Coordinates of C-alpha atoms in Angstrom, one line a residue:
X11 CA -43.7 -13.1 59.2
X12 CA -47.1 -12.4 60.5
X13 CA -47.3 -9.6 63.2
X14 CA -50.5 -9.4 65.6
X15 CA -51.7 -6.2 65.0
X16 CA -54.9 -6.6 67.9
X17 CA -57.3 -9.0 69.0
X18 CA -57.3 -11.6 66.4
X19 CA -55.8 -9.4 63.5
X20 CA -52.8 -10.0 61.7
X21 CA -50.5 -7.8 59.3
X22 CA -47.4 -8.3 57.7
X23 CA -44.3 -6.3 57.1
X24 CA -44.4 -5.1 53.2
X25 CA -41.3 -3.3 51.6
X26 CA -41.5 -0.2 49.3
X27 CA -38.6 1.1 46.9
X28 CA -37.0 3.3 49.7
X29 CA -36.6 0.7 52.0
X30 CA -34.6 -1.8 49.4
X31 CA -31.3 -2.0 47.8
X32 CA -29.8 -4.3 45.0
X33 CA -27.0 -5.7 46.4
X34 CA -23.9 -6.7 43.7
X35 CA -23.1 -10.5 42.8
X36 CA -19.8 -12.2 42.1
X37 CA -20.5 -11.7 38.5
X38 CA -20.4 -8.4 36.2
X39 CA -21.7 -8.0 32.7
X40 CA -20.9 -5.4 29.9
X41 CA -23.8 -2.7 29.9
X42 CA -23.6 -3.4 25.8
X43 CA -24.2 -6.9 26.7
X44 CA -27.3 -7.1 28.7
X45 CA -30.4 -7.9 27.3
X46 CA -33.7 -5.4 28.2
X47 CA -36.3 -6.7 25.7
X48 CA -39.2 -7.7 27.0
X49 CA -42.8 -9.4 26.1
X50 CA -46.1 -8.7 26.5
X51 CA -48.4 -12.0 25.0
X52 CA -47.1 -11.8 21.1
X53 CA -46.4 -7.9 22.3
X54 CA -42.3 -7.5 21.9
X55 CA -40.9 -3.9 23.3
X56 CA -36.8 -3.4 23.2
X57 CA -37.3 -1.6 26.6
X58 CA -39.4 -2.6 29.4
X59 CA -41.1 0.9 30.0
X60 CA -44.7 1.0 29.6
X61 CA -45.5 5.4 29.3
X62 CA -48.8 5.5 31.7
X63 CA -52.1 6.1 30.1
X64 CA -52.8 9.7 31.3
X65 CA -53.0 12.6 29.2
X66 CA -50.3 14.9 30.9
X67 CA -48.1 12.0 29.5
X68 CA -49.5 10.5 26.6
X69 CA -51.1 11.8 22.9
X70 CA -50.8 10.6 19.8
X71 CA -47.4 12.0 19.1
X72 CA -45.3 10.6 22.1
X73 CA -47.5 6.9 22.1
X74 CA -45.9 6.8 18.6
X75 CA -42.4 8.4 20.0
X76 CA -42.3 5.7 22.7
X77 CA -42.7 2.6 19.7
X78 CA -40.3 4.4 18.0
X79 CA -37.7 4.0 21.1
X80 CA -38.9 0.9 21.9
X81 CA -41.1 1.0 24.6
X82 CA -44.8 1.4 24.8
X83 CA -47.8 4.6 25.3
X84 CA -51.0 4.0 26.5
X85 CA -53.4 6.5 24.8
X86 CA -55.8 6.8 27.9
X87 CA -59.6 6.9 25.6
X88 CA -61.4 8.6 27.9
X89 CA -59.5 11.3 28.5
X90 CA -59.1 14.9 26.9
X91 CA -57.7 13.3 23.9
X92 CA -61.0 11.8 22.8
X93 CA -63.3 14.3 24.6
X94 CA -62.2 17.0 22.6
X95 CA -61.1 17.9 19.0
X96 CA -58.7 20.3 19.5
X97 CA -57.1 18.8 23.2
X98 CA -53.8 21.1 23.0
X99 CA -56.0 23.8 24.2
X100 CA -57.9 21.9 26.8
X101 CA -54.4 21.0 27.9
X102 CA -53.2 24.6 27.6
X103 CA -56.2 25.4 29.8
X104 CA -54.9 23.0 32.9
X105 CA -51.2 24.0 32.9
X106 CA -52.2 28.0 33.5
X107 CA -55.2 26.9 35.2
X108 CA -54.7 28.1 39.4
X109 CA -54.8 26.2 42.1
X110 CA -57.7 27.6 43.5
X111 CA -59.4 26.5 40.0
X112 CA -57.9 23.2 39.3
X113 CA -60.2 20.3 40.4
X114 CA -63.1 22.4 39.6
X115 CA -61.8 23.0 35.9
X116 CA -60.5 19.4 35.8
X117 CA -64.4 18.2 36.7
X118 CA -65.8 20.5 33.9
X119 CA -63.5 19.5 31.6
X120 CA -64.2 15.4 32.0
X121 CA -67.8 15.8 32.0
X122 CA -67.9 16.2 28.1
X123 CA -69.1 13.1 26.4
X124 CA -66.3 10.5 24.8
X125 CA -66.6 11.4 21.0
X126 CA -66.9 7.6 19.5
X127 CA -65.5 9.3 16.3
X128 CA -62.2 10.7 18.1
X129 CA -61.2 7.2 19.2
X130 CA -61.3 6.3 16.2
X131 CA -58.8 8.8 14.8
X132 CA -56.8 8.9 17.6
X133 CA -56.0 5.4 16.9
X134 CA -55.4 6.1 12.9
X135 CA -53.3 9.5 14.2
X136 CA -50.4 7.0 16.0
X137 CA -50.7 4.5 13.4
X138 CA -50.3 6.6 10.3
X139 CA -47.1 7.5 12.4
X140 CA -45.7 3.8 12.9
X141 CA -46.4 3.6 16.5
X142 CA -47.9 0.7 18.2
X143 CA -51.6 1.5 19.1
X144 CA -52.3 0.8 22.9
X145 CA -55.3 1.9 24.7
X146 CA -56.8 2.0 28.0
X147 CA -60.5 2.0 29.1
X148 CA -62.0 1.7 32.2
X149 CA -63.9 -1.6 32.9
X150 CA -67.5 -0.2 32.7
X151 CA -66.5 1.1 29.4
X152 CA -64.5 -2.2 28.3
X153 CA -67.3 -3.5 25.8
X154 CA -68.3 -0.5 24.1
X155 CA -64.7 1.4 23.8
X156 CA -62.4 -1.4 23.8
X157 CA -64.3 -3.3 20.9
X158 CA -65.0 0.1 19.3
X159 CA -60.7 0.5 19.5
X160 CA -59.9 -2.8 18.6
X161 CA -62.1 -2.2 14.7
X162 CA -60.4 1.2 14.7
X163 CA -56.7 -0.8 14.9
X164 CA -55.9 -1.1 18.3
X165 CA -52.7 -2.9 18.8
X166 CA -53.4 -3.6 22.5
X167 CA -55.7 -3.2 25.2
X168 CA -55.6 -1.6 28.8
X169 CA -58.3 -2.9 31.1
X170 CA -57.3 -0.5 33.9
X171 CA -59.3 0.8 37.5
X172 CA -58.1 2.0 40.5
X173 CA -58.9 -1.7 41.7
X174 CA -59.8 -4.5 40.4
X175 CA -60.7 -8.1 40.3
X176 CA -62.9 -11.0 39.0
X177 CA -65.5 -10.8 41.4
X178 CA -66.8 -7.1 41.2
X179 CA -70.2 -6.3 42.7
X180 CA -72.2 -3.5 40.9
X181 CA -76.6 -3.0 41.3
X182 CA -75.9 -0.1 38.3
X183 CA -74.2 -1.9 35.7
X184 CA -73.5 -5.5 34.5
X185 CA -69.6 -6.5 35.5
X186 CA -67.7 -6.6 32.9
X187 CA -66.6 -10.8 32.0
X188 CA -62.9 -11.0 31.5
X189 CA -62.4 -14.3 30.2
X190 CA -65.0 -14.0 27.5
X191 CA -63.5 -10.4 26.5
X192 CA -60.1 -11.4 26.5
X193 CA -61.3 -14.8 24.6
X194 CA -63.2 -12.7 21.9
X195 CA -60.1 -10.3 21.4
X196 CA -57.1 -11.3 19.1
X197 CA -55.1 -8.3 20.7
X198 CA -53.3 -8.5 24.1
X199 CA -55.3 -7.4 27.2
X200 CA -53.7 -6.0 29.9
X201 CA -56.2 -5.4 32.9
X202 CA -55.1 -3.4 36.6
X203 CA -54.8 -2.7 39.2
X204 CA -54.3 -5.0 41.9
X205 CA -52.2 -5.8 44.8
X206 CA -52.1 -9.2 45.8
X207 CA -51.3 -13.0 45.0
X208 CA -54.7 -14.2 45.1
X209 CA -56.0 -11.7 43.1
X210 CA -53.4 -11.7 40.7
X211 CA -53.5 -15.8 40.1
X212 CA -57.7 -15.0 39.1
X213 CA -56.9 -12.3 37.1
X214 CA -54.3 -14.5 35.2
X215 CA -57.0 -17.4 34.6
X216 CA -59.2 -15.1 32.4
X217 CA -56.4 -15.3 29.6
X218 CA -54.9 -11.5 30.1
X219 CA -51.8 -11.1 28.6
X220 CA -50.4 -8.7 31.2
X221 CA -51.2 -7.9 34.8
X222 CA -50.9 -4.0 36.0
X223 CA -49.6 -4.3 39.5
X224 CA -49.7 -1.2 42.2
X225 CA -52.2 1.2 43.7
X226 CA -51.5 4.3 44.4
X227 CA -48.3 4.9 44.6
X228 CA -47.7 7.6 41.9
X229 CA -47.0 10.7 42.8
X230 CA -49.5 12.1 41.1
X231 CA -51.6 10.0 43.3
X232 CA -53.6 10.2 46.0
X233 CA -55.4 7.5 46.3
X234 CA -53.5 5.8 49.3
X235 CA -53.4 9.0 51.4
X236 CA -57.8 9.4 50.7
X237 CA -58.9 5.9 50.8
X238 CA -56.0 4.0 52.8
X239 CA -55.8 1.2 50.1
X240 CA -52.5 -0.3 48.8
X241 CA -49.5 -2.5 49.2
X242 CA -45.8 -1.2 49.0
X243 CA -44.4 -1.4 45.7
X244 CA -41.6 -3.9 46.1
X245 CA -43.8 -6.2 48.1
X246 CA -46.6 -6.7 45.8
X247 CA -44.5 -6.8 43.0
X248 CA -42.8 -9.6 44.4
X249 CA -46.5 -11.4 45.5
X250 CA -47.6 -10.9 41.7
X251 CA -44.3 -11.9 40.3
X252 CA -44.7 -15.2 42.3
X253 CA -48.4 -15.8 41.2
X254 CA -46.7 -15.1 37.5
X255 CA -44.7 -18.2 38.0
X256 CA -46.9 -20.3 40.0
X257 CA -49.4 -19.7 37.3
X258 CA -46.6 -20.5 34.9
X259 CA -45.9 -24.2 36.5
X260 CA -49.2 -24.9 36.0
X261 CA -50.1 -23.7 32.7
X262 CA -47.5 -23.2 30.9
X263 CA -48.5 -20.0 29.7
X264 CA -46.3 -16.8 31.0
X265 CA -48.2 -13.7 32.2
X266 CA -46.2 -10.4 32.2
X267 CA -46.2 -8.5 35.7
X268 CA -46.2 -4.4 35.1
X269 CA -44.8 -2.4 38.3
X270 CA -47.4 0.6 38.0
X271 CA -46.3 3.8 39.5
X272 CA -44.1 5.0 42.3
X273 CA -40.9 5.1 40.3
X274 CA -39.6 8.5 40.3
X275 CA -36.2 7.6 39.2
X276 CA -33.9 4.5 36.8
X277 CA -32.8 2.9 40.4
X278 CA -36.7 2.2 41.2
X279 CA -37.5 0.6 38.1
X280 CA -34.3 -1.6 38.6
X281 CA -35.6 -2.8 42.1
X282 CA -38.9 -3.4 40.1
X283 CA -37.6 -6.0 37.6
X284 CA -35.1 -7.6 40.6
X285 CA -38.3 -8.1 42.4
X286 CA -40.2 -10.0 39.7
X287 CA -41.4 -7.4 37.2
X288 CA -41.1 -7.9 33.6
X289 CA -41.9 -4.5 32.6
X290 CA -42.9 -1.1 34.2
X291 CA -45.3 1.5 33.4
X292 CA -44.4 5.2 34.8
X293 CA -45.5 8.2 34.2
X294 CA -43.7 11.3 36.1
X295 CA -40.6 10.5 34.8
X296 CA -41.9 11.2 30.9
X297 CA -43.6 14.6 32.1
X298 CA -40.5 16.2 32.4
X299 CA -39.8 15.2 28.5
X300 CA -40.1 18.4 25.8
X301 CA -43.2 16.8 24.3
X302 CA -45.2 15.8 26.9
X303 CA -48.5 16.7 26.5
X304 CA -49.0 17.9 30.2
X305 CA -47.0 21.3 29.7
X306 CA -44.7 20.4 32.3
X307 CA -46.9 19.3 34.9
X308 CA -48.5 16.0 35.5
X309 CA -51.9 15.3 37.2
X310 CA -54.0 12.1 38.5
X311 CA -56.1 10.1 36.5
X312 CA -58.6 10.7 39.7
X313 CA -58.6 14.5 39.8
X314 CA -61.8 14.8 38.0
X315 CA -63.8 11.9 39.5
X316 CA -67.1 13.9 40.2
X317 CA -68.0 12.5 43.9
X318 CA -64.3 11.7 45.2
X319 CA -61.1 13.6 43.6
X320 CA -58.1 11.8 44.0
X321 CA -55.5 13.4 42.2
X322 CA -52.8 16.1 42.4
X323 CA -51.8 18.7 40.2
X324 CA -47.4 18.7 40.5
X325 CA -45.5 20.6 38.6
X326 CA -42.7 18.8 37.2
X327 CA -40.9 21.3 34.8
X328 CA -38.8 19.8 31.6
X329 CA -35.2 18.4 31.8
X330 CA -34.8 17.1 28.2
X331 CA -36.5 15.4 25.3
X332 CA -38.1 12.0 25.9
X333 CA -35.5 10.0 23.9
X334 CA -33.0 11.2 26.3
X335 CA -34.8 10.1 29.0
X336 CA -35.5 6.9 27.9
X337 CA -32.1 6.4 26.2
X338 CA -29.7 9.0 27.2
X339 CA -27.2 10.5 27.6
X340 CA -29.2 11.5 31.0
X341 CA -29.4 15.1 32.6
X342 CA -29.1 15.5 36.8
X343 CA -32.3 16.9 37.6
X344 CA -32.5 19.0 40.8
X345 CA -36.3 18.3 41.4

């Protein structure tokens, strides 16, 4: 229901997580009997948890960790991973880093080049360990990385920007063209973020596999409370979902909806799927996990962004290994 906000403008009342609950049916089913697996194009995952592409969650060692339990890591390739050859002690570097230091470190450390070489072996590094090899590039970087991935072995791409959409406008570079990347590329695309039905349904019609929906809601984010852009998570995923099917009737081909971010614990990502998703991608949860890359804290993808950082530093601390938080038997965490 449309609310008049002022002279001739209209909002309408969206939902987050908080503000929802799943409310039991007639009907119970056996835990052991309920079916999680999930599809991504010809992309199969046992669980539908998608580990987010930013490097306080994600190296080679826990993308191939997260195949091995049955989800999925996003190696993000322009991040420390493939700026630098040794990245543990880059990483080292932000975890003691103060807070006085932190963006300005954070800014330093992302202005080194993307070594073309260390995507390459990044990709080799989780597939000599039996992982599934996803990546994520930005959109101005599709072409060059994302073909560059795909020769290296790439299982699957991330096309993934704070926002975006079909119809960008840029005078410095040339917009990428969806439909003809995803039409040149035998691996599944994934492409985010966005917010919105319309959006959504164009996004579909360029032949993406998957659709990253959410902006800003991580906690790690900032993005809503510096540029005031975003849609509550329950109510966009329900808008997406229902381009997903509308798009379905019409096509007959099935595009997955990812709830991105702003699932801090197991009861949000259950309201995700009952509101249409068909898989999620989080990334505070893993950061607690023994292995995480991030040393126990978890930053923004933003933070470094040279004109407008974004991003928070949070410490998160470590409440287990990332197979028990994916799988159990699960820990109460105080935090």
């Amino acid at each position: 229901m449309e609310i008049e906000l002022g002279y001739g403008r209209k909002v309408r009342r969206a939902y987050g997580f908080d503000e929802i609950a799943l409310v039991p049916s007639l009907a119970t089913i056996e835990t052991d009997d309920v079916d999680v697996e999930t599809s991504i194009g010809s992309l199969q995952l046992n669980i539908p948890i998608i580990a987010s592409a930013m490097d306080s969650v994600i190296d080679t060692n826990t993308a191939a960790m997260m195949s091995q339990f049955g989800g999925l890591g996003v190696l993000n390739l322009q991040g420390v991973q493939t700026r630098y050859e040794d990245a543990d002690k880059i990483l080292d570097d932000i975890a003691l880093a103060s807070k006085e230091e932190y963006v300005t470190l954070m800014q330093k450390i992302y202005e080194k080049p993307v070594k073309k070489e260390l995507i390459k072996k990044r990709i080799t590094e989780i597939k000599n360990k039996n992982g599934i090899a996803a990546v994520a590039v930005t959109p101005q970087s599709a072409e060059e990385y994302g073909k560059l991935a795909i020769l290296a072995g790439a299982d699957v791409i991330v096309i993934q920007a704070t926002v975006i959409s079909t119809r960008h406008k840029s005078k410095a570079s040339k917009p990428l063209g969806l439909a003809k990347f995803c039409s040149s590329t035998k691996v599944p695309v994934i492409v985010g973020n966005c917010v919105t039905y319309d959006v959504a349904l164009e996004l579909m019609e360029t032949g993406i596999a998957g659709i990253l929906v959410g902006i800003g809601p991580g906690s790690a984010c900032t993005s809503r409370g510096v540029l005031g852009v975003g849609v509550p998570m329950a109510t966009t995923i329900a808008d997406c979902a229902a381009a997903r099917d509308a798009y379905f009737k019409k096509t007959g081909r099935y595009v997955s909806v990812i709830g991105d971010g702003g699932m801090a614990v197991g009861g949000d990502i259950c309201k995700a799927i009952a509101c249409g998703a068909d898989a999620v991608m989080i990334g505070s949860p893993l950061t607690k996990a023994k292995e995480a890359p991030g040393r126990g804290f978890h930053w923004g993808m933003a933070t470094p962004n040279a004109l407008l950082p974004r991003g928070t530093r949070i410490k998160v601390g470590t409440i287990g290994t990332l197979k028990e938080i994916l799988l159990g038997p699960a820990k109460y965490d105080d935090g």
